[in-house]
mmCIF file of C-alpha atoms in Angstrom:
data_model
loop_
_atom_site.group_PDB
_atom_site.id
_atom_site.type_symbol
_atom_site.label_atom_id
_atom_site.label_comp_id
_atom_site.label_asym_id
_atom_site.label_seq_id
_atom_site.Cartn_x
_atom_site.Cartn_y
_atom_site.Cartn_z
ATOM 1 C CA MET A 1 -0.015 -0.284 -0.143
ATOM 2 C CA LYS A 2 1.471 3.555 -0.966
ATOM 3 C CA LYS A 3 1.540 5.875 1.649
ATOM 4 C CA LEU A 4 -0.396 9.557 1.772
ATOM 5 C CA VAL A 5 2.942 10.633 1.647
ATOM 6 C CA THR A 6 3.539 9.686 -1.716
ATOM 7 C CA ILE A 7 0.372 10.046 -3.153
ATOM 8 C CA LEU A 8 -1.266 13.609 -2.173
ATOM 9 C CA ASN A 9 1.061 16.626 -3.553
ATOM 10 C CA LEU A 10 1.060 18.783 -0.526
ATOM 11 C CA GLU A 11 3.767 21.361 -2.322
ATOM 12 C CA LEU A 12 0.360 22.004 -5.075
ATOM 13 C CA ALA A 13 -2.049 21.932 -2.334
ATOM 14 C CA TRP A 14 0.223 24.409 -0.147
ATOM 15 C CA LYS A 15 -0.051 26.788 -3.092
ATOM 16 C CA ARG A 16 -3.769 26.778 -3.896
ATOM 17 C CA VAL A 17 -4.979 27.349 -0.040
ATOM 18 C CA LYS A 18 -2.583 30.658 -0.056
ATOM 19 C CA LYS A 19 -4.125 32.268 -3.042
ATOM 20 C CA ASP A 20 -7.496 30.568 -1.841
ATOM 21 C CA GLN A 21 -7.437 31.758 1.262
ATOM 22 C CA ASN A 22 -7.387 35.649 -0.185
ATOM 23 C CA ASP A 23 -11.369 35.866 -0.080
ATOM 24 C CA ASP A 24 -11.871 33.087 3.179
ATOM 25 C CA PHE A 25 -14.572 34.247 5.249
ATOM 26 C CA ILE A 26 -12.269 35.319 8.686
ATOM 27 C CA PRO A 27 -9.222 36.753 6.636
ATOM 28 C CA ASP A 28 -5.647 35.733 7.847
ATOM 29 C CA MET A 29 -4.745 39.025 9.511
ATOM 30 C CA LEU A 30 -1.356 37.982 8.663
ATOM 31 C CA GLU A 31 -2.043 36.522 5.125
ATOM 32 C CA LEU A 32 -0.137 32.819 5.216
ATOM 33 C CA ARG A 33 2.695 34.914 5.995
ATOM 34 C CA ASP A 34 4.367 32.911 8.917
ATOM 35 C CA ILE A 35 3.154 29.734 6.798
ATOM 36 C CA THR A 36 5.468 31.107 4.213
ATOM 37 C CA HIS A 37 8.148 31.867 5.964
ATOM 38 C CA SER A 38 9.042 28.425 7.186
ATOM 39 C CA GLU A 39 7.034 26.725 4.408
ATOM 40 C CA LYS A 40 9.544 23.280 4.564
ATOM 41 C CA THR A 41 9.400 23.351 7.397
ATOM 42 C CA THR A 42 5.242 23.613 7.912
ATOM 43 C CA LEU A 43 4.792 20.149 5.058
ATOM 44 C CA ASP A 44 7.503 18.432 6.404
ATOM 45 C CA ASN A 45 5.680 18.260 9.563
ATOM 46 C CA ILE A 46 2.613 17.964 7.844
ATOM 47 C CA LYS A 47 4.214 14.288 5.939
ATOM 48 C CA ASP A 48 5.739 13.551 9.321
ATOM 49 C CA LYS A 49 1.273 13.049 10.637
ATOM 50 C CA LEU A 50 0.347 10.954 8.018
ATOM 51 C CA ASP A 51 3.381 8.968 8.333
ATOM 52 C CA ARG A 52 2.509 8.668 12.016
ATOM 53 C CA GLY A 53 -1.338 8.942 11.789
ATOM 54 C CA TYR A 54 -2.879 12.351 10.649
ATOM 55 C CA GLU A 55 -5.736 13.758 13.441
ATOM 56 C CA PRO A 56 -7.621 16.736 12.355
ATOM 57 C CA SER A 57 -8.234 20.090 14.676
ATOM 58 C CA PRO A 58 -11.741 21.213 15.487
ATOM 59 C CA LEU A 59 -12.750 23.282 13.227
ATOM 60 C CA LEU A 60 -13.645 27.398 14.173
ATOM 61 C CA GLN A 61 -17.426 28.204 13.164
ATOM 62 C CA ILE A 62 -17.888 32.022 13.294
ATOM 63 C CA ASP A 63 -21.309 33.331 11.786
ATOM 64 C CA VAL A 64 -20.671 35.508 8.503
ATOM 65 C CA PRO A 65 -23.218 37.986 7.387
ATOM 66 C CA LYS A 66 -25.874 37.747 4.589
ATOM 67 C CA LYS A 67 -27.601 40.100 2.420
ATOM 68 C CA GLY A 68 -30.566 39.141 4.312
ATOM 69 C CA TYR A 69 -30.636 38.780 8.792
ATOM 70 C CA VAL A 70 -29.491 35.224 8.496
ATOM 71 C CA PRO A 71 -25.433 34.952 8.526
ATOM 72 C CA ARG A 72 -24.107 32.092 7.223
ATOM 73 C CA PRO A 73 -21.704 30.132 9.716
ATOM 74 C CA GLY A 74 -18.646 30.510 7.890
ATOM 75 C CA SER A 75 -15.949 28.260 8.607
ATOM 76 C CA SER A 76 -11.312 27.986 9.904
ATOM 77 C CA LEU A 77 -9.193 25.765 9.416
ATOM 78 C CA SER A 78 -6.041 25.497 9.921
ATOM 79 C CA PRO A 79 -3.275 25.612 7.870
ATOM 80 C CA GLU A 80 -2.431 22.044 7.788
ATOM 81 C CA ASP A 81 -6.093 20.858 8.124
ATOM 82 C CA ARG A 82 -6.860 23.558 5.304
ATOM 83 C CA ILE A 83 -4.114 21.657 2.615
ATOM 84 C CA VAL A 84 -4.277 18.711 3.594
ATOM 85 C CA TYR A 85 -8.035 18.676 2.958
ATOM 86 C CA GLN A 86 -7.098 20.338 -0.549
ATOM 87 C CA ALA A 87 -4.673 18.254 -1.144
ATOM 88 C CA ILE A 88 -6.793 14.994 -0.614
ATOM 89 C CA VAL A 89 -9.562 16.546 -3.066
ATOM 90 C CA ASP A 90 -6.578 17.881 -5.753
ATOM 91 C CA TYR A 91 -6.161 13.995 -5.400
ATOM 92 C CA ILE A 92 -9.849 13.326 -6.223
ATOM 93 C CA LEU A 93 -11.032 15.823 -9.223
ATOM 94 C CA GLU A 94 -7.636 14.056 -11.301
ATOM 95 C CA ARG A 95 -10.055 11.105 -10.825
ATOM 96 C CA VAL A 96 -14.054 11.850 -10.992
ATOM 97 C CA GLU A 97 -16.414 13.604 -13.494
ATOM 98 C CA GLU A 98 -16.907 17.070 -13.462
ATOM 99 C CA PRO A 99 -20.782 18.328 -13.177
ATOM 100 C CA PRO A 100 -22.344 18.799 -17.279
ATOM 101 C CA THR A 101 -20.702 21.759 -18.531
ATOM 102 C CA ASP A 102 -23.125 23.037 -20.994
ATOM 103 C CA VAL A 103 -25.221 23.449 -17.210
ATOM 104 C CA CYS A 104 -23.718 23.780 -14.393
ATOM 105 C CA PHE A 105 -21.784 26.883 -15.243
ATOM 106 C CA SER A 106 -20.334 27.887 -11.492
ATOM 107 C CA HIS A 107 -16.475 26.417 -10.136
ATOM 108 C CA ARG A 108 -15.375 24.891 -13.261
ATOM 109 C CA LEU A 109 -11.617 23.334 -13.241
ATOM 110 C CA ASN A 110 -8.736 24.634 -14.597
ATOM 111 C CA LYS A 111 -7.406 22.940 -16.724
ATOM 112 C CA LYS A 112 -4.081 24.469 -16.988
ATOM 113 C CA PRO A 113 -1.748 22.275 -14.941
ATOM 114 C CA ASN A 114 -0.344 22.172 -11.330
ATOM 115 C CA SER A 115 -1.478 25.654 -11.772
ATOM 116 C CA SER A 116 -2.704 27.852 -8.065
ATOM 117 C CA GLU A 117 -5.860 28.834 -9.199
ATOM 118 C CA ILE A 118 -8.171 25.325 -8.928
ATOM 119 C CA PHE A 119 -11.101 26.797 -11.383
ATOM 120 C CA GLU A 120 -11.402 29.269 -13.456
ATOM 121 C CA PHE A 121 -11.722 32.675 -13.734
ATOM 122 C CA TRP A 122 -15.878 32.716 -11.994
ATOM 123 C CA ARG A 123 -17.031 36.261 -14.165
ATOM 124 C CA ASP A 124 -16.582 34.792 -17.443
ATOM 125 C CA LEU A 125 -18.184 32.300 -16.439
ATOM 126 C CA TRP A 126 -21.282 33.829 -15.443
ATOM 127 C CA LEU A 127 -21.711 36.263 -18.567
ATOM 128 C CA ASN A 128 -21.706 32.746 -20.077
ATOM 129 C CA MET A 129 -24.254 31.636 -18.382
ATOM 130 C CA ARG A 130 -26.364 34.171 -18.657
ATOM 131 C CA ARG A 131 -25.772 35.320 -22.513
ATOM 132 C CA LYS A 132 -26.933 30.807 -22.969
ATOM 133 C CA MET A 133 -30.149 32.255 -20.698
ATOM 134 C CA ARG A 134 -30.979 35.065 -23.143
ATOM 135 C CA GLU A 135 -30.839 31.947 -25.965
ATOM 136 C CA VAL A 136 -32.905 30.665 -24.632
ATOM 137 C CA TYR A 137 -35.778 32.727 -23.441
ATOM 138 C CA ALA A 138 -35.617 34.859 -27.200
ATOM 139 C CA ASN A 139 -36.377 31.203 -28.355
ATOM 140 C CA GLY A 140 -39.437 31.774 -26.697
ATOM 141 C CA TYR A 141 -39.051 30.017 -22.513
ATOM 142 C CA HIS A 142 -41.098 33.268 -21.413
ATOM 143 C CA CYS A 143 -41.401 31.705 -17.509
ATOM 144 C CA LEU A 144 -38.621 31.717 -15.431
ATOM 145 C CA LEU A 145 -38.094 29.261 -12.584
ATOM 146 C CA LYS A 146 -35.173 30.368 -9.707
ATOM 147 C CA THR A 147 -34.377 28.643 -6.769
ATOM 148 C CA ASP A 148 -31.703 27.583 -4.465
ATOM 149 C CA ILE A 149 -30.671 24.939 -1.922
ATOM 150 C CA ALA A 150 -31.695 24.882 1.488
ATOM 151 C CA ALA A 151 -28.569 25.527 4.171
ATOM 152 C CA TYR A 152 -26.671 23.411 0.949
ATOM 153 C CA PHE A 153 -23.056 23.050 2.813
ATOM 154 C CA GLU A 154 -24.413 22.527 5.899
ATOM 155 C CA GLN A 155 -26.583 19.151 4.747
ATOM 156 C CA ILE A 156 -23.764 17.378 2.497
ATOM 157 C CA ASP A 157 -24.241 14.497 3.446
ATOM 158 C CA HIS A 158 -20.470 12.292 4.043
ATOM 159 C CA ASP A 159 -21.812 9.185 3.070
ATOM 160 C CA ILE A 160 -23.463 9.877 0.124
ATOM 161 C CA PHE A 161 -20.503 12.560 -1.368
ATOM 162 C CA ILE A 162 -18.294 9.134 -0.813
ATOM 163 C CA SER A 163 -20.574 6.292 -1.576
ATOM 164 C CA HIS A 164 -21.826 7.779 -5.012
ATOM 165 C CA VAL A 165 -20.614 10.223 -5.933
ATOM 166 C CA LEU A 166 -16.869 9.290 -5.272
ATOM 167 C CA ASN A 167 -18.255 5.575 -6.804
ATOM 168 C CA GLY A 168 -15.535 4.071 -6.315
ATOM 169 C CA LYS A 169 -13.262 6.344 -8.689
ATOM 170 C CA VAL A 170 -10.629 6.880 -6.090
ATOM 171 C CA LYS A 171 -8.900 2.981 -5.290
ATOM 172 C CA GLU A 172 -6.317 4.986 -2.995
ATOM 173 C CA GLY A 173 -8.587 3.278 0.490
ATOM 174 C CA GLN A 174 -6.109 5.393 3.265
ATOM 175 C CA VAL A 175 -7.755 9.041 1.563
ATOM 176 C CA ILE A 176 -10.936 7.946 1.312
ATOM 177 C CA TYR A 177 -10.531 7.469 4.566
ATOM 178 C CA LEU A 178 -8.672 10.672 5.354
ATOM 179 C CA LEU A 179 -10.976 12.188 4.151
ATOM 180 C CA ARG A 180 -13.847 10.582 5.812
ATOM 181 C CA LYS A 181 -12.384 11.017 9.085
ATOM 182 C CA LEU A 182 -11.454 15.245 8.757
ATOM 183 C CA LEU A 183 -15.277 15.385 7.161
ATOM 184 C CA ARG A 184 -16.620 14.221 10.728
ATOM 185 C CA LYS A 185 -14.561 15.771 12.545
ATOM 186 C CA TRP A 186 -15.939 18.870 11.354
ATOM 187 C CA ALA A 187 -19.212 17.655 10.868
ATOM 188 C CA ILE A 188 -22.017 19.857 12.641
ATOM 189 C CA SER A 189 -23.676 16.784 14.220
ATOM 190 C CA ASP A 190 -22.168 13.931 15.987
ATOM 191 C CA ILE A 191 -24.635 11.741 15.082
ATOM 192 C CA LYS A 192 -25.433 12.958 11.048
ATOM 193 C CA HIS A 193 -22.376 12.645 9.438
ATOM 194 C CA ILE A 194 -23.572 16.042 7.300
ATOM 195 C CA GLY A 195 -22.059 19.250 6.648
ATOM 196 C CA ILE A 196 -18.654 20.248 4.876
ATOM 197 C CA PRO A 197 -16.298 23.954 6.288
ATOM 198 C CA GLN A 198 -17.478 26.855 3.803
ATOM 199 C CA GLY A 199 -15.282 29.372 2.181
ATOM 200 C CA CYS A 200 -12.438 27.277 1.352
ATOM 201 C CA ASP A 201 -12.052 26.071 -2.032
ATOM 202 C CA ALA A 202 -11.607 21.924 -1.423
ATOM 203 C CA SER A 203 -15.825 23.003 0.028
ATOM 204 C CA THR A 204 -17.001 24.348 -3.003
ATOM 205 C CA TYR A 205 -15.235 21.914 -5.475
ATOM 206 C CA ILE A 206 -17.121 19.187 -3.230
ATOM 207 C CA GLY A 207 -19.997 20.787 -2.860
ATOM 208 C CA ASN A 208 -20.489 21.000 -6.918
ATOM 209 C CA VAL A 209 -19.692 17.458 -7.751
ATOM 210 C CA TYR A 210 -22.321 16.758 -5.622
ATOM 211 C CA LEU A 211 -25.108 17.624 -7.646
ATOM 212 C CA THR A 212 -23.923 15.946 -10.488
ATOM 213 C CA ASP A 213 -26.691 13.886 -11.068
ATOM 214 C CA LEU A 214 -29.157 16.326 -10.941
ATOM 215 C CA ASP A 215 -27.438 18.052 -13.135
ATOM 216 C CA LYS A 216 -28.371 14.876 -15.580
ATOM 217 C CA ASN A 217 -31.218 14.599 -14.239
ATOM 218 C CA MET A 218 -32.762 17.453 -15.419
ATOM 219 C CA ILE A 219 -30.539 16.935 -18.439
ATOM 220 C CA ARG A 220 -32.538 13.764 -18.777
ATOM 221 C CA GLN A 221 -35.915 15.477 -18.628
ATOM 222 C CA GLY A 222 -35.147 17.526 -21.691
ATOM 223 C CA PHE A 223 -35.894 21.136 -19.091
ATOM 224 C CA LYS A 224 -33.320 24.395 -20.134
ATOM 225 C CA TYR A 225 -31.370 24.007 -16.689
ATOM 226 C CA PHE A 226 -29.181 25.983 -15.760
ATOM 227 C CA ARG A 227 -26.747 26.001 -12.552
ATOM 228 C CA TRP A 228 -24.585 28.251 -10.270
ATOM 229 C CA ALA A 229 -22.498 26.254 -7.542
ATOM 230 C CA ASP A 230 -26.997 26.482 -4.917
ATOM 231 C CA GLU A 231 -28.668 28.093 -7.020
ATOM 232 C CA ILE A 232 -31.030 27.011 -9.878
ATOM 233 C CA TYR A 233 -33.070 28.735 -13.173
ATOM 234 C CA VAL A 234 -35.237 26.381 -15.234
ATOM 235 C CA LEU A 235 -36.719 28.608 -18.584
ATOM 236 C CA THR A 236 -39.715 27.084 -19.867
ATOM 237 C CA LYS A 237 -42.800 28.268 -21.657
ATOM 238 C CA ASP A 238 -45.114 28.427 -19.130
ATOM 239 C CA LYS A 239 -46.251 27.653 -15.562
ATOM 240 C CA PRO A 240 -47.480 23.851 -15.417
ATOM 241 C CA ARG A 241 -43.783 23.460 -17.133
ATOM 242 C CA ALA A 242 -41.845 25.357 -13.877
ATOM 243 C CA ARG A 243 -43.699 23.470 -12.019
ATOM 244 C CA GLU A 244 -42.661 20.091 -13.121
ATOM 245 C CA ALA A 245 -39.369 21.170 -12.962
ATOM 246 C CA ILE A 246 -39.736 22.141 -9.262
ATOM 247 C CA ASN A 247 -41.181 18.608 -8.501
ATOM 248 C CA ALA A 248 -37.670 16.698 -10.485
ATOM 249 C CA ILE A 249 -35.683 18.733 -8.780
ATOM 250 C CA THR A 250 -37.427 17.725 -5.162
ATOM 251 C CA HIS A 251 -37.579 14.543 -5.951
ATOM 252 C CA GLU A 252 -33.702 14.142 -7.073
ATOM 253 C CA LEU A 253 -32.136 16.664 -4.094
ATOM 254 C CA ARG A 254 -33.743 14.220 -1.714
ATOM 255 C CA ARG A 255 -31.573 11.748 -2.675
ATOM 256 C CA LEU A 256 -28.947 13.679 -1.300
ATOM 257 C CA HIS A 257 -30.626 14.810 1.745
ATOM 258 C CA LEU A 258 -31.050 18.183 0.464
ATOM 259 C CA ASN A 259 -33.910 20.297 0.055
ATOM 260 C CA LEU A 260 -35.212 23.927 -1.842
ATOM 261 C CA GLN A 261 -35.292 26.905 -0.494
ATOM 262 C CA ASP A 262 -39.315 27.771 -0.613
ATOM 263 C CA THR A 263 -38.467 31.861 0.193
ATOM 264 C CA LYS A 264 -36.482 31.837 -2.679
ATOM 265 C CA THR A 265 -38.343 29.823 -4.682
ATOM 266 C CA ASP A 266 -40.308 31.783 -8.192
ATOM 267 C CA ILE A 267 -41.738 31.363 -11.082
ATOM 268 C CA LEU A 268 -41.226 34.712 -13.080
ATOM 269 C CA THR A 269 -43.769 35.060 -16.277
ATOM 270 C CA GLU A 270 -43.123 39.354 -16.243
ATOM 271 C CA SER A 271 -40.746 39.714 -18.933
ATOM 272 C CA LYS A 272 -38.977 42.672 -17.403
ATOM 273 C CA LYS A 273 -38.471 41.060 -13.467
ATOM 274 C CA ILE A 274 -37.006 37.726 -15.856
ATOM 275 C CA THR A 275 -34.491 40.598 -17.699
ATOM 276 C CA GLU A 276 -33.866 41.714 -14.013
ATOM 277 C CA GLU A 277 -32.197 38.060 -13.644
ATOM 278 C CA ILE A 278 -30.801 36.865 -17.109
ATOM 279 C CA GLY A 279 -29.632 40.764 -18.422
ATOM 280 C CA THR A 280 -28.842 42.443 -21.636
ATOM 281 C CA GLU A 281 -25.926 42.452 -23.718
ATOM 282 C CA GLU A 282 -25.569 45.962 -23.546
ATOM 283 C CA GLU A 283 -25.430 45.667 -19.631
ATOM 284 C CA ASP A 284 -23.165 42.780 -19.330
ATOM 285 C CA ARG A 285 -20.740 44.488 -22.538
ATOM 286 C CA THR A 286 -20.763 47.817 -19.545
ATOM 287 C CA ARG A 287 -20.316 46.350 -16.631
ATOM 288 C CA ASP A 288 -17.516 43.684 -18.590
ATOM 289 C CA PHE A 289 -15.951 46.865 -19.359
ATOM 290 C CA ASP A 290 -16.084 48.290 -15.420
ATOM 291 C CA TYR A 291 -15.024 45.988 -13.604
ATOM 292 C CA GLU A 292 -11.371 46.057 -15.738
ATOM 293 C CA PHE A 293 -11.213 49.604 -15.451
ATOM 294 C CA GLN A 294 -11.861 49.207 -11.603
ATOM 295 C CA ARG A 295 -9.219 46.748 -12.130
ATOM 296 C CA LYS A 296 -6.487 48.003 -13.678
ATOM 297 C CA ARG A 297 -7.078 51.028 -11.624
ATOM 298 C CA ARG A 298 -6.919 49.129 -8.196
ATOM 299 C CA THR A 299 -3.698 46.914 -9.284
ATOM 300 C CA LYS A 300 -1.246 48.800 -9.094
ATOM 301 C CA GLY A 301 0.951 48.200 -6.603
ATOM 302 C CA THR A 302 -0.792 45.139 -6.237
ATOM 303 C CA GLU A 303 0.247 41.627 -6.458
ATOM 304 C CA GLU A 304 -1.996 39.758 -9.587
ATOM 305 C CA SER A 305 -3.455 36.366 -9.729
ATOM 306 C CA GLU A 306 -3.451 34.488 -12.662
ATOM 307 C CA TRP A 307 -6.964 35.446 -14.166
ATOM 308 C CA GLY A 308 -5.149 39.712 -14.392
ATOM 309 C CA ALA A 309 -7.298 39.827 -11.003
ATOM 310 C CA PRO A 310 -5.807 41.259 -7.250
ATOM 311 C CA ILE A 311 -5.057 39.072 -4.964
ATOM 312 C CA PHE A 312 -4.220 41.433 -1.986
ATOM 313 C CA SER A 313 -2.314 44.800 -1.629
ATOM 314 C CA THR A 314 1.366 45.249 0.474
ATOM 315 C CA THR A 315 -1.292 45.621 3.603
ATOM 316 C CA TYR A 316 -3.997 44.692 4.820
ATOM 317 C CA ASN A 317 -6.128 48.032 5.047
ATOM 318 C CA GLU A 318 -5.558 48.361 1.522
ATOM 319 C CA ARG A 319 -7.526 45.239 0.071
ATOM 320 C CA VAL A 320 -9.862 47.281 -2.584
ATOM 321 C CA PRO A 321 -13.262 45.837 -1.710
ATOM 322 C CA ALA A 322 -14.692 43.525 -3.636
ATOM 323 C CA PHE A 323 -16.522 43.943 -6.780
ATOM 324 C CA THR A 324 -18.845 40.579 -7.673
ATOM 325 C CA LEU A 325 -20.827 41.261 -10.662
ATOM 326 C CA ASP A 326 -24.465 40.491 -9.313
ATOM 327 C CA CYS A 327 -22.823 37.317 -9.185
ATOM 328 C CA PRO A 328 -24.991 35.325 -6.652
ATOM 329 C CA ALA A 329 -22.519 33.156 -5.925
ATOM 330 C CA SER A 330 -20.571 34.446 -3.342
ATOM 331 C CA SER A 331 -17.617 32.050 -2.737
ATOM 332 C CA ALA A 332 -17.004 32.418 -6.633
ATOM 333 C CA CYS A 333 -16.491 35.978 -6.669
ATOM 334 C CA LEU A 334 -13.645 38.715 -5.378
ATOM 335 C CA PHE A 335 -13.665 39.269 -1.391
ATOM 336 C CA LEU A 336 -10.382 41.409 -1.305
#
């Protein structure tokens, strides 16, 4: 049996964790510079712990404000746990099928080998989804179902993910054992093995592939279906078909131990309200231009990511504000 230290690419995981920490719910005031200063020692310590039997630390949770009054549970992992978690996910993502890219536009894997960016840049994908939705709308689908999944990350079932989503695709048993160990340590309940940490790319990946069967099922049933993380849109020609879509989504989500959020589920028929959701070509072009203008103005004296977005300034207080382009999934946007 291979040792975990020979299976997991900790160096790549560390590179991705450094990049990922820039949009954390709970910012690290040192921006991981303390770990960077002793990078080799930290990775050697992790390798030693993997050899002896890795034990994860407890999860630090803090309520993070949302647009409404109800906060979301933000999570903070220790740097070592985060590196190990990312390394496991990096190993998994090479072996597990991605959600179908013609309907799921969020968090597509970056195909550049060994890139510090695990996902493609969100902005182009978001604009492309809106563009595709407008094309469907122009073909007579003038009814829009808009919904999302209730307490999504908090309800992801560890056993379903490991047994059904991974479904034997990851052959190394020690990788699965360690993943299960991490997730159970961080579960929201000691009885139910549910919930994954929010606010890191490793969990974002798990959350995205967890819904692959939903995506495929909606395609099989012929729906004009679009998904961005846990936000779901279905364009139909009339309300009865939209209700059919709700039933289809609900049925599939129950198999995953998930539910739609009733207060955020709506069927829109007025063109003005639908346009507010799918946008216009002129609006997207204007926002795209504005984004580039603001980025170039702000990135003077900053480090830039692979996608040209600023990562951090020389001091924490100089971080630039977020620009989300009305993207519904906060984890895919810039929180700098």
